[in-house]
XYZ file of C-alpha atoms in Angstrom:
328
model
C 114.815 145.508 112.416
C 116.404 142.466 114.309
C 120.207 143.296 113.295
C 122.132 140.537 115.359
C 124.900 138.660 112.843
C 126.119 135.764 115.047
C 129.247 136.117 113.388
C 129.850 139.231 115.393
C 130.386 136.675 118.452
C 132.619 133.939 116.615
C 135.712 134.925 116.759
C 138.127 132.704 117.636
C 139.473 134.483 120.933
C 137.958 136.401 123.149
C 137.900 140.328 122.643
C 141.488 139.997 120.572
C 140.169 143.647 119.096
C 138.250 144.872 121.856
C 134.348 143.968 122.539
C 132.367 143.445 119.781
C 129.660 146.185 119.471
C 126.054 144.506 121.055
C 128.370 142.071 123.038
C 126.583 143.249 126.194
C 123.432 141.724 125.256
C 123.788 138.576 124.362
C 121.198 136.322 122.242
C 122.174 133.408 124.882
C 120.591 135.150 127.437
C 117.049 136.659 125.821
C 117.011 133.014 123.996
C 116.900 131.419 127.656
C 114.342 134.420 128.844
C 112.094 133.242 125.944
C 112.347 129.336 126.424
C 112.002 129.955 130.617
C 108.934 131.806 129.391
C 107.109 129.014 127.256
C 108.488 125.800 129.126
C 108.121 126.904 132.827
C 105.772 129.907 132.831
C 103.347 127.896 130.201
C 103.098 130.917 128.287
C 102.217 131.042 124.446
C 105.151 131.271 121.776
C 103.387 134.576 120.365
C 103.397 136.045 123.691
C 106.983 135.148 124.943
C 107.936 136.613 121.721
C 106.291 139.781 122.839
C 107.581 140.354 125.991
C 110.810 138.825 125.087
C 111.377 141.509 122.902
C 109.498 144.419 124.660
C 112.321 143.507 127.354
C 115.354 144.157 124.969
C 114.176 146.316 122.319
C 113.971 143.790 119.488
C 111.482 143.464 116.658
C 108.693 140.889 117.181
C 109.454 139.313 113.510
C 113.360 139.505 113.792
C 113.188 137.341 117.141
C 110.977 135.321 115.694
C 112.834 134.832 112.425
C 115.929 133.960 114.929
C 114.652 131.377 116.993
C 113.005 129.747 113.800
C 116.512 129.675 111.922
C 117.863 128.444 115.099
C 115.498 125.926 115.467
C 114.765 126.862 118.990
C 110.783 126.878 117.821
C 109.898 124.551 114.578
C 106.463 125.220 112.774
C 103.336 122.791 113.078
C 103.646 122.137 109.004
C 106.450 119.356 110.172
C 104.159 116.216 110.787
C 107.757 114.590 111.886
C 108.144 117.257 114.874
C 104.103 117.586 115.137
C 103.703 113.843 115.649
C 105.877 114.151 118.829
C 104.197 116.793 120.702
C 100.895 114.705 119.986
C 102.277 112.034 122.154
C 102.201 113.945 125.170
C 97.732 114.215 124.489
C 96.235 110.720 125.521
C 93.629 109.931 122.303
C 90.707 111.399 124.468
C 91.792 114.810 124.291
C 93.004 114.702 120.698
C 89.445 113.349 120.137
C 88.154 116.693 122.270
C 90.287 118.828 120.187
C 88.772 117.584 116.760
C 85.388 117.764 118.441
C 85.439 121.995 119.201
C 86.652 122.111 115.921
C 83.682 120.486 114.522
C 85.561 117.487 112.986
C 84.798 113.777 112.867
C 86.578 112.383 115.693
C 86.008 108.687 113.977
C 89.482 106.881 113.124
C 92.630 105.010 114.748
C 95.250 107.142 116.406
C 97.300 107.823 113.626
C 94.589 109.207 111.364
C 93.006 111.531 114.613
C 96.758 112.416 114.838
C 97.069 113.831 111.106
C 93.766 115.486 111.220
C 94.866 117.629 113.814
C 97.511 118.606 111.725
C 96.263 118.975 108.401
C 93.722 121.872 109.817
C 96.782 122.874 112.446
C 94.615 123.272 115.084
C 97.526 124.078 117.706
C 97.111 127.046 119.458
C 100.803 128.286 118.465
C 101.903 128.353 114.693
C 104.945 127.485 116.733
C 106.188 124.847 119.202
C 109.064 124.536 121.107
C 111.677 121.851 120.265
C 113.505 119.463 121.546
C 116.817 121.480 121.250
C 114.966 124.198 123.156
C 114.111 121.446 126.149
C 117.793 120.848 125.796
C 118.958 124.364 126.148
C 117.003 125.051 129.154
C 117.755 121.699 131.544
C 121.542 121.840 130.648
C 122.030 125.775 131.251
C 123.576 125.208 134.445
C 125.996 122.198 133.520
C 127.104 124.521 130.489
C 127.835 127.768 132.032
C 129.747 125.818 134.528
C 131.799 123.941 132.043
C 132.690 127.476 130.516
C 132.901 129.411 133.587
C 135.412 126.651 135.252
C 137.257 126.020 131.486
C 137.138 128.614 129.103
C 135.600 131.942 130.010
C 138.950 133.468 129.716
C 139.506 132.582 126.263
C 136.293 132.187 124.450
C 132.869 133.582 123.690
C 129.813 131.640 125.473
C 127.656 131.874 122.090
C 130.455 129.991 120.405
C 130.932 127.260 122.865
C 127.160 126.838 123.415
C 126.490 126.323 119.525
C 129.567 123.726 120.293
C 128.124 122.470 123.588
C 124.296 121.647 121.966
C 125.515 119.303 119.615
C 127.582 117.610 121.728
C 126.151 117.774 125.480
C 125.677 113.897 125.945
C 129.532 113.733 125.730
C 131.425 113.093 129.182
C 132.036 116.397 130.528
C 135.948 116.178 130.959
C 135.598 115.738 127.309
C 134.003 118.930 126.232
C 136.741 121.429 126.846
C 139.244 119.636 125.433
C 137.333 118.933 122.297
C 135.884 122.499 122.039
C 139.681 123.763 122.537
C 141.136 120.782 119.958
C 138.660 122.751 117.152
C 140.388 125.725 117.908
C 143.876 124.304 117.304
C 142.395 122.648 114.190
C 141.208 125.641 112.866
C 144.445 127.527 113.576
C 146.138 124.654 111.416
C 143.594 125.031 108.320
C 144.356 128.733 108.245
C 148.202 128.298 109.342
C 148.040 130.735 111.896
C 151.118 131.267 113.944
C 149.610 132.907 116.533
C 146.119 131.149 117.236
C 148.528 127.860 116.920
C 150.542 128.820 119.947
C 148.009 130.519 121.853
C 145.235 127.697 121.673
C 147.970 125.136 122.293
C 148.897 127.295 125.621
C 145.274 127.511 126.396
C 145.103 123.277 126.081
C 148.737 122.905 128.573
C 146.778 125.525 131.440
C 143.796 123.136 131.252
C 146.098 119.888 131.547
C 147.913 121.517 134.206
C 144.929 122.209 136.159
C 143.509 118.651 136.029
C 147.267 117.630 137.030
C 147.363 115.913 133.668
C 151.313 116.480 133.141
C 151.849 114.505 130.382
C 149.378 115.681 128.128
C 150.447 119.317 128.951
C 154.406 118.106 127.961
C 152.768 117.485 124.686
C 151.297 120.409 124.191
C 154.137 122.956 125.628
C 156.635 121.075 122.974
C 154.256 121.673 120.293
C 154.706 125.117 121.211
C 158.388 125.108 121.951
C 158.556 122.994 118.020
C 156.348 125.496 116.357
C 158.006 128.886 117.738
C 161.445 127.556 116.523
C 159.817 126.558 113.176
C 157.488 130.054 112.353
C 157.386 128.515 109.085
C 153.917 130.097 109.056
C 155.342 134.015 108.801
C 158.028 133.206 107.016
C 158.408 137.192 106.508
C 158.296 138.401 109.630
C 162.040 136.657 111.449
C 163.101 139.612 111.801
C 160.264 140.355 114.685
C 160.485 136.499 116.119
C 162.102 136.266 119.299
C 162.252 132.129 119.417
C 160.280 130.225 122.219
C 158.089 132.926 125.250
C 160.030 132.874 128.619
C 156.370 130.875 129.718
C 157.374 127.899 127.630
C 160.967 127.766 129.191
C 159.723 127.834 132.332
C 156.903 125.133 131.829
C 159.315 122.769 130.229
C 161.131 123.309 133.794
C 158.498 122.585 135.784
C 157.866 119.427 133.754
C 161.120 118.193 134.094
C 160.563 118.223 137.872
C 157.575 116.519 137.448
C 158.483 113.820 135.026
C 161.867 113.404 134.577
C 164.197 114.606 131.547
C 163.884 111.388 129.467
C 160.368 112.234 130.075
C 160.792 115.157 128.445
C 163.586 114.209 125.697
C 161.326 111.200 124.710
C 157.999 113.290 124.157
C 159.986 115.821 122.139
C 161.191 113.304 119.444
C 157.130 112.192 119.073
C 156.335 115.678 118.936
C 158.737 116.673 116.444
C 157.902 113.916 113.931
C 154.021 114.203 114.961
C 154.629 117.836 112.810
C 153.507 118.005 109.228
C 155.980 120.942 108.026
C 156.909 121.155 104.586
C 160.161 123.237 105.356
C 162.249 123.885 108.552
C 164.615 126.806 110.197
C 165.699 125.090 112.719
C 166.842 121.365 111.844
C 165.759 118.668 114.363
C 169.021 118.504 116.385
C 169.693 121.630 116.932
C 166.038 121.736 118.588
C 167.426 118.815 120.708
C 170.603 120.626 121.556
C 168.483 123.510 122.673
C 165.757 121.334 124.568
C 168.879 119.110 126.547
C 170.075 122.941 127.188
C 167.049 123.718 129.034
C 166.872 120.538 130.866
C 170.309 121.290 131.929
C 169.398 125.010 133.099
C 171.188 126.769 131.047
C 169.976 130.312 131.397
C 166.655 131.574 128.819
C 168.426 134.922 127.492
C 171.639 132.865 126.532
C 169.551 130.392 124.407
C 167.454 133.150 123.196
C 170.450 134.672 122.154
C 171.908 132.015 120.375
C 168.690 131.218 118.527
C 168.496 134.760 116.718
C 172.315 134.762 116.243
C 172.271 131.299 114.157
C 168.844 131.716 112.403
C 166.076 134.655 112.797
C 169.013 137.105 112.751
C 170.903 135.339 110.090
C 170.685 137.627 106.259
C 171.969 134.015 104.887
C 169.232 131.673 106.206
C 168.182 129.021 104.384
C 164.705 127.184 104.729
C 165.217 123.808 103.905
C 163.010 121.795 102.162
C 161.714 118.404 104.595
C 163.529 115.429 103.539
C 163.528 111.627 105.223
C 166.668 112.810 106.300
C 166.195 116.359 107.984
C 163.125 114.320 110.265
C 165.763 111.417 111.416
C 168.955 113.349 111.366
C 170.472 111.871 114.896
């Protein structure tokens, strides 16, 4: 039985709990092998399914169902898709097909196509979809984008699903939009860990592209969220402020962009957060950022945060008001 579950590879980040069972044989690989046999070797659908099933130890029915479900192959019962395939034949060839099966060849082209469709005269009950051709033709580009920007963090099958819907977009935007999907998901799930992690991935992406102002926005989002870990409010005794990596990134960006750029961007990022409550007020956050800009030691800043906030048994979590947003 073909028991592949798409959910087994749809984890947000790569290998968070170890490599899933069966991951070594990716559906992307045998999908590509199948399309290659049909598209480039001109194999029939049935022969290609048989060959790939034998190669990977899959059931033929299960593989066929997977290809149909994911629209890599389509049935000839779809008149619209059938018509697209018929466009590759001239009228004379279509009449030959009808004649071979003892059917009338008269009438306009539209009637000839309908006669072929109604009698299901194609060699295969299924044929390759346009999605399959895109999958095959864009393989190198898709793999290159994934390997260059995303392979350290995400599953290829997850990226492939996104790419198949987005391949017409500008190449530079594809990895950015893909990472943004994970950031949005972490916000929906109110997952502190995933929000920080995916913004960190985005920051590294912009660092590689030397887009330092965009990187700064991501680093400051991490900084603000770690000062106010409101999505894990019951775990403050285990929280330790922001990471040393964030501290170093802010010093790097201070040297690249200047102190004023960092401070001014902080105002915008802080006010863009949709917090409904806060732990560290905006003014204190600003003061800690200024300490970093002035080169104050990391450990001293973290000790101060822990003493005043995260280790404070009398800590009051404040509801967001206009005053707490613009309190200086």
